[in-house]
């Protein structure tokens, strides 16, 4: 089979597409013929050796996929021919991939495989942050930074579905137009407008939650725009810089700063994770939410897909079509 291989940590351009041995499913695993894989910002960090965990090279990157089951290992309750989607630490950018049966879900009949591949990681991250960490309620003002990116647009979609009022902050008019189309009531171009004052102005100084998957220079002004007693949720640092927050702001405004990492949420908070996943899966199955796919690349152009995400050009999700 063909697969993308990272032989040394570095930029996407260092990846190779080569022929490798077909994987064989072990107990509790599925062998999946990959139709579509989705690209996430952590994939960029993994191949650079800069993620929270370090995968020994060589490895095949890619953490989200959808496709057809070819074989099931002992104890895996799936059958050949079934369409599934799911997440795995690595291995999705290939013609064949192994998927733990526990992390696989049947694709609803009315859902295309690209939507299924693009759904899991970003929407789970956003929903856990909104539902369990920030405990968003209908009518709350929620500010989303990086609102046109994968996690950001998922947060916009889900906050709107939960009845919240969304202020979307992003870096150009095209991204903000997409957020408005997805239901954001207010938008801020944080490359051209002063973020703190615009948040206060547009929400009537009543922002209860900030969702921040971006970090960098945007975090502190967004935190300053929170209303007293609000909650700031940090999810990642796509801007490339981990911000330092002045703790006196937390004290003076009585705000809460929370962190959430999808990789450990299930083990840290299993009851909430199970509840959230059931609710999210129902919204996906009944069509309440669908990911926006902003760009598609063939497997041979996987390095270009990762570069596209690394440079924050994406609107919604980027996917890789595997012939």
PDB file of C-alpha atoms in Angstrom, residues 19-310:
ATOM      1  CA  UNK A  19       5.029   1.763  -0.726  1.00  0.00           C
ATOM      2  CA  UNK A  20       4.947  -0.080   2.604  1.00  0.00           C
ATOM      3  CA  UNK A  21       3.735  -3.441   3.879  1.00  0.00           C
ATOM      4  CA  UNK A  22      -0.019  -3.761   4.434  1.00  0.00           C
ATOM      5  CA  UNK A  23      -0.932  -3.681   8.138  1.00  0.00           C
ATOM      6  CA  UNK A  24      -2.633  -6.656   9.803  1.00  0.00           C
ATOM      7  CA  UNK A  25      -5.334  -6.123  12.432  1.00  0.00           C
ATOM      8  CA  UNK A  26      -4.700  -7.495  15.895  1.00  0.00           C
ATOM      9  CA  UNK A  27      -7.290  -8.276  18.592  1.00  0.00           C
ATOM     10  CA  UNK A  28      -9.827  -5.470  18.874  1.00  0.00           C
ATOM     11  CA  UNK A  29      -8.563  -3.735  15.719  1.00  0.00           C
ATOM     12  CA  UNK A  30     -10.035  -3.010  12.305  1.00  0.00           C
ATOM     13  CA  UNK A  31      -8.240  -2.912   8.981  1.00  0.00           C
ATOM     14  CA  UNK A  32      -9.837  -0.027   7.082  1.00  0.00           C
ATOM     15  CA  UNK A  33      -9.512   0.910   3.431  1.00  0.00           C
ATOM     16  CA  UNK A  34      -9.175   4.668   3.865  1.00  0.00           C
ATOM     17  CA  UNK A  35     -11.369   6.787   1.595  1.00  0.00           C
ATOM     18  CA  UNK A  36     -10.814  10.160   3.274  1.00  0.00           C
ATOM     19  CA  UNK A  37      -8.452  11.349   6.002  1.00  0.00           C
ATOM     20  CA  UNK A  38      -8.703  14.702   7.749  1.00  0.00           C
ATOM     21  CA  UNK A  39      -5.800  16.993   8.590  1.00  0.00           C
ATOM     22  CA  UNK A  40      -5.502  18.583  12.054  1.00  0.00           C
ATOM     23  CA  UNK A  41      -3.016  21.107  13.409  1.00  0.00           C
ATOM     24  CA  UNK A  42      -1.538  18.542  15.858  1.00  0.00           C
ATOM     25  CA  UNK A  43      -0.461  16.508  12.804  1.00  0.00           C
ATOM     26  CA  UNK A  44       1.790  19.435  11.865  1.00  0.00           C
ATOM     27  CA  UNK A  45       3.240  19.499  15.377  1.00  0.00           C
ATOM     28  CA  UNK A  46       3.769  15.720  15.442  1.00  0.00           C
ATOM     29  CA  UNK A  47       5.842  15.638  12.267  1.00  0.00           C
ATOM     30  CA  UNK A  48       7.874  18.572  13.612  1.00  0.00           C
ATOM     31  CA  UNK A  49       8.479  16.775  16.933  1.00  0.00           C
ATOM     32  CA  UNK A  50       6.785  19.638  18.792  1.00  0.00           C
ATOM     33  CA  UNK A  51       3.588  18.028  20.092  1.00  0.00           C
ATOM     34  CA  UNK A  52       2.899  17.136  23.738  1.00  0.00           C
ATOM     35  CA  UNK A  53       3.825  13.556  22.894  1.00  0.00           C
ATOM     36  CA  UNK A  54       6.700  12.529  20.635  1.00  0.00           C
ATOM     37  CA  UNK A  55       6.149   9.694  18.161  1.00  0.00           C
ATOM     38  CA  UNK A  56       9.381   7.847  17.270  1.00  0.00           C
ATOM     39  CA  UNK A  57      10.254   8.090  13.578  1.00  0.00           C
ATOM     40  CA  UNK A  58       9.545   6.648  11.111  1.00  0.00           C
ATOM     41  CA  UNK A  59       5.750   6.865  11.296  1.00  0.00           C
ATOM     42  CA  UNK A  60       2.713   7.620   9.155  1.00  0.00           C
ATOM     43  CA  UNK A  61       0.943  10.779  10.354  1.00  0.00           C
ATOM     44  CA  UNK A  62      -2.803  11.352  10.343  1.00  0.00           C
ATOM     45  CA  UNK A  63      -5.313  10.970  13.151  1.00  0.00           C
ATOM     46  CA  UNK A  64      -8.762  10.987  11.510  1.00  0.00           C
ATOM     47  CA  UNK A  65     -10.179   8.773   8.796  1.00  0.00           C
ATOM     48  CA  UNK A  66     -13.283   7.298   7.233  1.00  0.00           C
ATOM     49  CA  UNK A  67     -13.532   4.275   5.007  1.00  0.00           C
ATOM     50  CA  UNK A  68     -14.589   0.655   4.599  1.00  0.00           C
ATOM     51  CA  UNK A  69     -13.774  -2.205   6.943  1.00  0.00           C
ATOM     52  CA  UNK A  70     -11.737  -4.866   5.164  1.00  0.00           C
ATOM     53  CA  UNK A  71     -11.072  -7.151   8.135  1.00  0.00           C
ATOM     54  CA  UNK A  72     -11.767  -7.252  11.863  1.00  0.00           C
ATOM     55  CA  UNK A  73      -9.482  -8.693  14.516  1.00  0.00           C
ATOM     56  CA  UNK A  74     -10.688 -10.942  17.313  1.00  0.00           C
ATOM     57  CA  UNK A  75     -13.264  -9.199  19.498  1.00  0.00           C
ATOM     58  CA  UNK A  76     -13.869  -6.302  17.111  1.00  0.00           C
ATOM     59  CA  UNK A  77     -17.668  -6.030  16.643  1.00  0.00           C
ATOM     60  CA  UNK A  78     -17.605  -4.923  12.993  1.00  0.00           C
ATOM     61  CA  UNK A  79     -17.909  -6.718   9.662  1.00  0.00           C
ATOM     62  CA  UNK A  80     -16.154  -6.309   6.327  1.00  0.00           C
ATOM     63  CA  UNK A  81     -17.965  -3.855   4.087  1.00  0.00           C
ATOM     64  CA  UNK A  82     -19.217  -1.573   6.858  1.00  0.00           C
ATOM     65  CA  UNK A  83     -18.433   2.140   6.595  1.00  0.00           C
ATOM     66  CA  UNK A  84     -16.716   3.520   9.687  1.00  0.00           C
ATOM     67  CA  UNK A  85     -15.000   6.655  10.907  1.00  0.00           C
ATOM     68  CA  UNK A  86     -12.728   7.193  13.860  1.00  0.00           C
ATOM     69  CA  UNK A  87      -9.560   8.616  15.333  1.00  0.00           C
ATOM     70  CA  UNK A  88      -6.125   7.146  15.860  1.00  0.00           C
ATOM     71  CA  UNK A  89      -2.901   8.684  17.090  1.00  0.00           C
ATOM     72  CA  UNK A  90      -1.127   8.093  13.761  1.00  0.00           C
ATOM     73  CA  UNK A  91      -1.538   6.134  10.526  1.00  0.00           C
ATOM     74  CA  UNK A  92      -4.471   7.771   8.730  1.00  0.00           C
ATOM     75  CA  UNK A  93      -2.534   9.181   5.749  1.00  0.00           C
ATOM     76  CA  UNK A  94      -2.374   5.861   3.936  1.00  0.00           C
ATOM     77  CA  UNK A  95      -4.408   3.600   1.692  1.00  0.00           C
ATOM     78  CA  UNK A  96      -4.928   1.169   4.577  1.00  0.00           C
ATOM     79  CA  UNK A  97      -5.008   1.941   8.296  1.00  0.00           C
ATOM     80  CA  UNK A  98      -5.574   0.185  11.593  1.00  0.00           C
ATOM     81  CA  UNK A  99      -8.300   1.541  13.835  1.00  0.00           C
ATOM     82  CA  UNK A 100      -9.115   0.404  17.356  1.00  0.00           C
ATOM     83  CA  UNK A 101     -12.676  -0.885  17.277  1.00  0.00           C
ATOM     84  CA  UNK A 102     -13.402   1.041  20.487  1.00  0.00           C
ATOM     85  CA  UNK A 103     -12.736   4.308  18.663  1.00  0.00           C
ATOM     86  CA  UNK A 104     -14.659   3.396  15.490  1.00  0.00           C
ATOM     87  CA  UNK A 105     -18.232   4.437  14.730  1.00  0.00           C
ATOM     88  CA  UNK A 106     -20.515   3.390  11.904  1.00  0.00           C
ATOM     89  CA  UNK A 107     -21.086   6.144   9.346  1.00  0.00           C
ATOM     90  CA  UNK A 108     -24.814   6.969   9.168  1.00  0.00           C
ATOM     91  CA  UNK A 109     -26.338   6.088   5.790  1.00  0.00           C
ATOM     92  CA  UNK A 110     -27.089   9.717   4.940  1.00  0.00           C
ATOM     93  CA  UNK A 111     -23.553  10.965   5.748  1.00  0.00           C
ATOM     94  CA  UNK A 112     -20.748  11.110   3.168  1.00  0.00           C
ATOM     95  CA  UNK A 113     -17.312   9.797   4.089  1.00  0.00           C
ATOM     96  CA  UNK A 114     -15.602  13.192   3.815  1.00  0.00           C
ATOM     97  CA  UNK A 115     -17.961  14.673   6.417  1.00  0.00           C
ATOM     98  CA  UNK A 116     -17.426  11.648   8.636  1.00  0.00           C
ATOM     99  CA  UNK A 117     -13.640  11.937   8.433  1.00  0.00           C
ATOM    100  CA  UNK A 118     -13.760  15.665   9.212  1.00  0.00           C
ATOM    101  CA  UNK A 119     -16.184  15.389  12.103  1.00  0.00           C
ATOM    102  CA  UNK A 120     -14.605  13.619  15.052  1.00  0.00           C
ATOM    103  CA  UNK A 121     -11.579  15.380  16.539  1.00  0.00           C
ATOM    104  CA  UNK A 122     -12.498  19.039  16.107  1.00  0.00           C
ATOM    105  CA  UNK A 123     -16.161  18.661  17.051  1.00  0.00           C
ATOM    106  CA  UNK A 124     -15.368  16.526  20.090  1.00  0.00           C
ATOM    107  CA  UNK A 125     -12.781  19.057  21.215  1.00  0.00           C
ATOM    108  CA  UNK A 126     -15.175  21.956  20.767  1.00  0.00           C
ATOM    109  CA  UNK A 127     -18.146  20.204  22.373  1.00  0.00           C
ATOM    110  CA  UNK A 128     -16.236  19.054  25.443  1.00  0.00           C
ATOM    111  CA  UNK A 129     -14.958  22.625  25.853  1.00  0.00           C
ATOM    112  CA  UNK A 130     -18.412  24.182  25.508  1.00  0.00           C
ATOM    113  CA  UNK A 131     -20.526  21.550  27.266  1.00  0.00           C
ATOM    114  CA  UNK A 132     -18.345  20.171  30.047  1.00  0.00           C
ATOM    115  CA  UNK A 133     -15.609  22.729  30.651  1.00  0.00           C
ATOM    116  CA  UNK A 134     -17.382  26.073  30.108  1.00  0.00           C
ATOM    117  CA  UNK A 135     -20.925  24.756  30.726  1.00  0.00           C
ATOM    118  CA  UNK A 136     -22.422  27.054  28.113  1.00  0.00           C
ATOM    119  CA  UNK A 137     -26.137  27.790  28.365  1.00  0.00           C
ATOM    120  CA  UNK A 138     -28.624  29.160  25.843  1.00  0.00           C
ATOM    121  CA  UNK A 139     -28.287  32.927  25.549  1.00  0.00           C
ATOM    122  CA  UNK A 140     -24.671  33.091  26.713  1.00  0.00           C
ATOM    123  CA  UNK A 141     -22.265  35.211  24.693  1.00  0.00           C
ATOM    124  CA  UNK A 142     -19.405  32.978  23.520  1.00  0.00           C
ATOM    125  CA  UNK A 143     -16.315  34.433  21.853  1.00  0.00           C
ATOM    126  CA  UNK A 144     -14.444  32.023  19.548  1.00  0.00           C
ATOM    127  CA  UNK A 145     -10.893  32.840  18.461  1.00  0.00           C
ATOM    128  CA  UNK A 146      -9.568  31.369  15.222  1.00  0.00           C
ATOM    129  CA  UNK A 147     -13.236  30.956  14.429  1.00  0.00           C
ATOM    130  CA  UNK A 148     -12.827  29.799  10.822  1.00  0.00           C
ATOM    131  CA  UNK A 149     -10.325  27.030  11.620  1.00  0.00           C
ATOM    132  CA  UNK A 150     -11.122  23.415  12.396  1.00  0.00           C
ATOM    133  CA  UNK A 151     -11.790  23.654  16.138  1.00  0.00           C
ATOM    134  CA  UNK A 152     -12.932  27.270  15.865  1.00  0.00           C
ATOM    135  CA  UNK A 153     -15.650  26.670  13.275  1.00  0.00           C
ATOM    136  CA  UNK A 154     -16.766  23.545  15.125  1.00  0.00           C
ATOM    137  CA  UNK A 155     -17.133  25.699  18.242  1.00  0.00           C
ATOM    138  CA  UNK A 156     -19.174  28.252  16.269  1.00  0.00           C
ATOM    139  CA  UNK A 157     -21.464  25.525  14.899  1.00  0.00           C
ATOM    140  CA  UNK A 158     -21.965  23.853  18.262  1.00  0.00           C
ATOM    141  CA  UNK A 159     -22.427  27.033  20.301  1.00  0.00           C
ATOM    142  CA  UNK A 160     -25.099  28.139  17.824  1.00  0.00           C
ATOM    143  CA  UNK A 161     -26.765  24.713  18.069  1.00  0.00           C
ATOM    144  CA  UNK A 162     -26.732  25.071  21.877  1.00  0.00           C
ATOM    145  CA  UNK A 163     -28.567  28.386  21.643  1.00  0.00           C
ATOM    146  CA  UNK A 164     -25.625  30.580  22.573  1.00  0.00           C
ATOM    147  CA  UNK A 165     -24.825  33.933  20.964  1.00  0.00           C
ATOM    148  CA  UNK A 166     -21.513  33.738  19.130  1.00  0.00           C
ATOM    149  CA  UNK A 167     -18.913  36.401  18.440  1.00  0.00           C
ATOM    150  CA  UNK A 168     -16.473  34.996  15.891  1.00  0.00           C
ATOM    151  CA  UNK A 169     -12.943  36.426  15.776  1.00  0.00           C
ATOM    152  CA  UNK A 170     -10.705  35.643  12.798  1.00  0.00           C
ATOM    153  CA  UNK A 171      -8.038  37.192  10.599  1.00  0.00           C
ATOM    154  CA  UNK A 172      -9.750  38.251   7.369  1.00  0.00           C
ATOM    155  CA  UNK A 173     -13.149  39.090   5.856  1.00  0.00           C
ATOM    156  CA  UNK A 174     -13.498  35.769   3.993  1.00  0.00           C
ATOM    157  CA  UNK A 175     -13.159  33.815   7.227  1.00  0.00           C
ATOM    158  CA  UNK A 176     -15.591  36.108   9.036  1.00  0.00           C
ATOM    159  CA  UNK A 177     -18.164  35.805   6.246  1.00  0.00           C
ATOM    160  CA  UNK A 178     -18.085  32.017   6.623  1.00  0.00           C
ATOM    161  CA  UNK A 179     -18.605  32.338  10.390  1.00  0.00           C
ATOM    162  CA  UNK A 180     -21.583  34.627   9.841  1.00  0.00           C
ATOM    163  CA  UNK A 181     -23.046  32.110   7.393  1.00  0.00           C
ATOM    164  CA  UNK A 182     -22.674  29.427  10.089  1.00  0.00           C
ATOM    165  CA  UNK A 183     -24.674  31.507  12.583  1.00  0.00           C
ATOM    166  CA  UNK A 184     -22.283  33.911  14.357  1.00  0.00           C
ATOM    167  CA  UNK A 185     -24.195  37.025  15.436  1.00  0.00           C
ATOM    168  CA  UNK A 186     -21.115  39.257  15.560  1.00  0.00           C
ATOM    169  CA  UNK A 187     -17.647  39.140  14.010  1.00  0.00           C
ATOM    170  CA  UNK A 188     -14.288  40.787  14.702  1.00  0.00           C
ATOM    171  CA  UNK A 189     -11.271  40.951  12.391  1.00  0.00           C
ATOM    172  CA  UNK A 190      -8.559  40.808  15.034  1.00  0.00           C
ATOM    173  CA  UNK A 191      -5.859  41.777  12.552  1.00  0.00           C
ATOM    174  CA  UNK A 192      -7.603  45.093  11.906  1.00  0.00           C
ATOM    175  CA  UNK A 193      -9.719  45.805  14.992  1.00  0.00           C
ATOM    176  CA  UNK A 194      -8.889  46.148  18.684  1.00  0.00           C
ATOM    177  CA  UNK A 195     -10.117  42.851  20.061  1.00  0.00           C
ATOM    178  CA  UNK A 196     -10.793  43.707  23.697  1.00  0.00           C
ATOM    179  CA  UNK A 197     -12.854  46.821  23.036  1.00  0.00           C
ATOM    180  CA  UNK A 198     -14.801  45.230  20.186  1.00  0.00           C
ATOM    181  CA  UNK A 199     -15.700  42.216  22.316  1.00  0.00           C
ATOM    182  CA  UNK A 200     -17.027  44.512  25.031  1.00  0.00           C
ATOM    183  CA  UNK A 201     -18.871  46.720  22.560  1.00  0.00           C
ATOM    184  CA  UNK A 202     -20.509  43.975  20.515  1.00  0.00           C
ATOM    185  CA  UNK A 203     -21.595  41.855  23.483  1.00  0.00           C
ATOM    186  CA  UNK A 204     -22.572  44.697  25.795  1.00  0.00           C
ATOM    187  CA  UNK A 205     -19.668  43.692  28.084  1.00  0.00           C
ATOM    188  CA  UNK A 206     -21.427  40.407  28.826  1.00  0.00           C
ATOM    189  CA  UNK A 207     -19.140  37.732  27.336  1.00  0.00           C
ATOM    190  CA  UNK A 208     -19.354  34.656  29.554  1.00  0.00           C
ATOM    191  CA  UNK A 209     -17.018  32.316  27.650  1.00  0.00           C
ATOM    192  CA  UNK A 210     -13.932  32.602  25.433  1.00  0.00           C
ATOM    193  CA  UNK A 211     -12.870  29.534  23.423  1.00  0.00           C
ATOM    194  CA  UNK A 212      -9.217  29.898  22.376  1.00  0.00           C
ATOM    195  CA  UNK A 213      -7.511  27.334  20.104  1.00  0.00           C
ATOM    196  CA  UNK A 214      -5.072  29.977  18.816  1.00  0.00           C
ATOM    197  CA  UNK A 215      -3.022  31.489  21.655  1.00  0.00           C
ATOM    198  CA  UNK A 216      -0.342  34.015  20.746  1.00  0.00           C
ATOM    199  CA  UNK A 217      -1.137  37.719  20.792  1.00  0.00           C
ATOM    200  CA  UNK A 218      -4.908  37.218  20.769  1.00  0.00           C
ATOM    201  CA  UNK A 219      -5.357  35.505  24.131  1.00  0.00           C
ATOM    202  CA  UNK A 220      -4.784  38.389  26.534  1.00  0.00           C
ATOM    203  CA  UNK A 221      -7.079  40.936  24.829  1.00  0.00           C
ATOM    204  CA  UNK A 222      -9.788  38.278  24.575  1.00  0.00           C
ATOM    205  CA  UNK A 223      -9.393  37.501  28.266  1.00  0.00           C
ATOM    206  CA  UNK A 224      -9.614  41.230  29.036  1.00  0.00           C
ATOM    207  CA  UNK A 225     -12.855  41.310  27.054  1.00  0.00           C
ATOM    208  CA  UNK A 226     -14.493  38.709  29.315  1.00  0.00           C
ATOM    209  CA  UNK A 227     -17.218  39.895  31.643  1.00  0.00           C
ATOM    210  CA  UNK A 228     -16.639  39.559  35.354  1.00  0.00           C
ATOM    211  CA  UNK A 229     -16.913  35.924  36.431  1.00  0.00           C
ATOM    212  CA  UNK A 230     -16.459  34.595  32.901  1.00  0.00           C
ATOM    213  CA  UNK A 231     -14.579  31.484  31.764  1.00  0.00           C
ATOM    214  CA  UNK A 232     -11.584  31.369  29.412  1.00  0.00           C
ATOM    215  CA  UNK A 233     -10.867  27.961  27.824  1.00  0.00           C
ATOM    216  CA  UNK A 234      -7.440  27.375  26.261  1.00  0.00           C
ATOM    217  CA  UNK A 235      -7.320  24.578  23.677  1.00  0.00           C
ATOM    218  CA  UNK A 236      -4.117  25.088  21.705  1.00  0.00           C
ATOM    219  CA  UNK A 237      -1.587  27.460  20.237  1.00  0.00           C
ATOM    220  CA  UNK A 238      -1.997  27.550  16.467  1.00  0.00           C
ATOM    221  CA  UNK A 239      -0.468  31.044  16.419  1.00  0.00           C
ATOM    222  CA  UNK A 240       2.817  29.402  17.405  1.00  0.00           C
ATOM    223  CA  UNK A 241       3.298  31.171  20.738  1.00  0.00           C
ATOM    224  CA  UNK A 242       2.110  30.105  24.189  1.00  0.00           C
ATOM    225  CA  UNK A 243       0.824  33.300  25.841  1.00  0.00           C
ATOM    226  CA  UNK A 244       1.671  34.438  29.347  1.00  0.00           C
ATOM    227  CA  UNK A 245      -1.480  35.646  31.108  1.00  0.00           C
ATOM    228  CA  UNK A 246      -1.115  38.312  33.851  1.00  0.00           C
ATOM    229  CA  UNK A 247      -2.652  36.625  36.888  1.00  0.00           C
ATOM    230  CA  UNK A 248      -3.866  39.932  38.294  1.00  0.00           C
ATOM    231  CA  UNK A 249      -6.502  39.930  35.538  1.00  0.00           C
ATOM    232  CA  UNK A 250      -7.827  36.628  36.848  1.00  0.00           C
ATOM    233  CA  UNK A 251      -7.956  38.019  40.374  1.00  0.00           C
ATOM    234  CA  UNK A 252      -9.490  41.417  39.567  1.00  0.00           C
ATOM    235  CA  UNK A 253     -12.158  40.089  37.192  1.00  0.00           C
ATOM    236  CA  UNK A 254     -12.959  36.936  39.176  1.00  0.00           C
ATOM    237  CA  UNK A 255     -12.595  34.866  36.016  1.00  0.00           C
ATOM    238  CA  UNK A 256     -11.748  31.197  35.543  1.00  0.00           C
ATOM    239  CA  UNK A 257      -9.063  29.936  33.171  1.00  0.00           C
ATOM    240  CA  UNK A 258      -9.502  26.301  32.136  1.00  0.00           C
ATOM    241  CA  UNK A 259      -7.581  23.978  29.845  1.00  0.00           C
ATOM    242  CA  UNK A 260      -8.867  20.982  27.887  1.00  0.00           C
ATOM    243  CA  UNK A 261      -6.941  18.408  25.849  1.00  0.00           C
ATOM    244  CA  UNK A 262      -8.887  15.890  23.803  1.00  0.00           C
ATOM    245  CA  UNK A 263      -6.190  13.232  24.233  1.00  0.00           C
ATOM    246  CA  UNK A 264      -6.752  12.977  28.008  1.00  0.00           C
ATOM    247  CA  UNK A 265     -10.349  14.150  28.445  1.00  0.00           C
ATOM    248  CA  UNK A 266     -11.817  10.648  28.210  1.00  0.00           C
ATOM    249  CA  UNK A 267      -9.622   9.272  30.981  1.00  0.00           C
ATOM    250  CA  UNK A 268      -9.829  12.387  33.164  1.00  0.00           C
ATOM    251  CA  UNK A 269     -13.613  12.803  32.937  1.00  0.00           C
ATOM    252  CA  UNK A 270     -15.099   9.565  31.582  1.00  0.00           C
ATOM    253  CA  UNK A 271     -18.734  10.174  32.539  1.00  0.00           C
ATOM    254  CA  UNK A 272     -18.852  13.589  30.904  1.00  0.00           C
ATOM    255  CA  UNK A 273     -16.940  12.329  27.883  1.00  0.00           C
ATOM    256  CA  UNK A 274     -19.433   9.498  27.345  1.00  0.00           C
ATOM    257  CA  UNK A 275     -22.412  11.855  27.717  1.00  0.00           C
ATOM    258  CA  UNK A 276     -20.912  14.451  25.385  1.00  0.00           C
ATOM    259  CA  UNK A 277     -20.066  11.891  22.723  1.00  0.00           C
ATOM    260  CA  UNK A 278     -23.605  10.468  22.754  1.00  0.00           C
ATOM    261  CA  UNK A 279     -25.124  13.951  22.394  1.00  0.00           C
ATOM    262  CA  UNK A 280     -22.663  14.947  19.686  1.00  0.00           C
ATOM    263  CA  UNK A 281     -23.199  11.741  17.699  1.00  0.00           C
ATOM    264  CA  UNK A 282     -26.941  12.342  17.736  1.00  0.00           C
ATOM    265  CA  UNK A 283     -26.510  15.894  16.421  1.00  0.00           C
ATOM    266  CA  UNK A 284     -24.295  14.534  13.638  1.00  0.00           C
ATOM    267  CA  UNK A 285     -26.671  11.710  12.733  1.00  0.00           C
ATOM    268  CA  UNK A 286     -29.749  13.926  12.579  1.00  0.00           C
ATOM    269  CA  UNK A 287     -28.022  16.615  10.492  1.00  0.00           C
ATOM    270  CA  UNK A 288     -27.945  19.350  13.130  1.00  0.00           C
ATOM    271  CA  UNK A 289     -24.215  19.752  12.481  1.00  0.00           C
ATOM    272  CA  UNK A 290     -22.009  19.083   9.461  1.00  0.00           C
ATOM    273  CA  UNK A 291     -18.346  20.072   9.137  1.00  0.00           C
ATOM    274  CA  UNK A 292     -17.378  22.631   6.526  1.00  0.00           C
ATOM    275  CA  UNK A 293     -14.680  21.230   4.233  1.00  0.00           C
ATOM    276  CA  UNK A 294     -12.659  24.109   2.869  1.00  0.00           C
ATOM    277  CA  UNK A 295     -10.018  22.244   0.860  1.00  0.00           C
ATOM    278  CA  UNK A 296      -9.325  18.751  -0.487  1.00  0.00           C
ATOM    279  CA  UNK A 297      -6.000  17.242  -1.536  1.00  0.00           C
ATOM    280  CA  UNK A 298      -5.024  13.857  -3.030  1.00  0.00           C
ATOM    281  CA  UNK A 299      -2.778  11.547  -0.998  1.00  0.00           C
ATOM    282  CA  UNK A 300       0.206  12.469  -3.186  1.00  0.00           C
ATOM    283  CA  UNK A 301      -0.207  16.090  -2.051  1.00  0.00           C
ATOM    284  CA  UNK A 302      -0.408  15.326   1.672  1.00  0.00           C
ATOM    285  CA  UNK A 303       2.637  17.550   2.397  1.00  0.00           C
ATOM    286  CA  UNK A 304       0.831  20.467   0.711  1.00  0.00           C
ATOM    287  CA  UNK A 305      -2.282  19.759   2.791  1.00  0.00           C
ATOM    288  CA  UNK A 306      -0.246  19.920   5.995  1.00  0.00           C
ATOM    289  CA  UNK A 307       1.458  23.124   4.845  1.00  0.00           C
ATOM    290  CA  UNK A 308      -1.987  24.627   4.144  1.00  0.00           C
ATOM    291  CA  UNK A 309      -3.046  23.891   7.723  1.00  0.00           C
ATOM    292  CA  UNK A 310       0.287  25.023   9.177  1.00  0.00           C
TER     293      UNK A 310
END
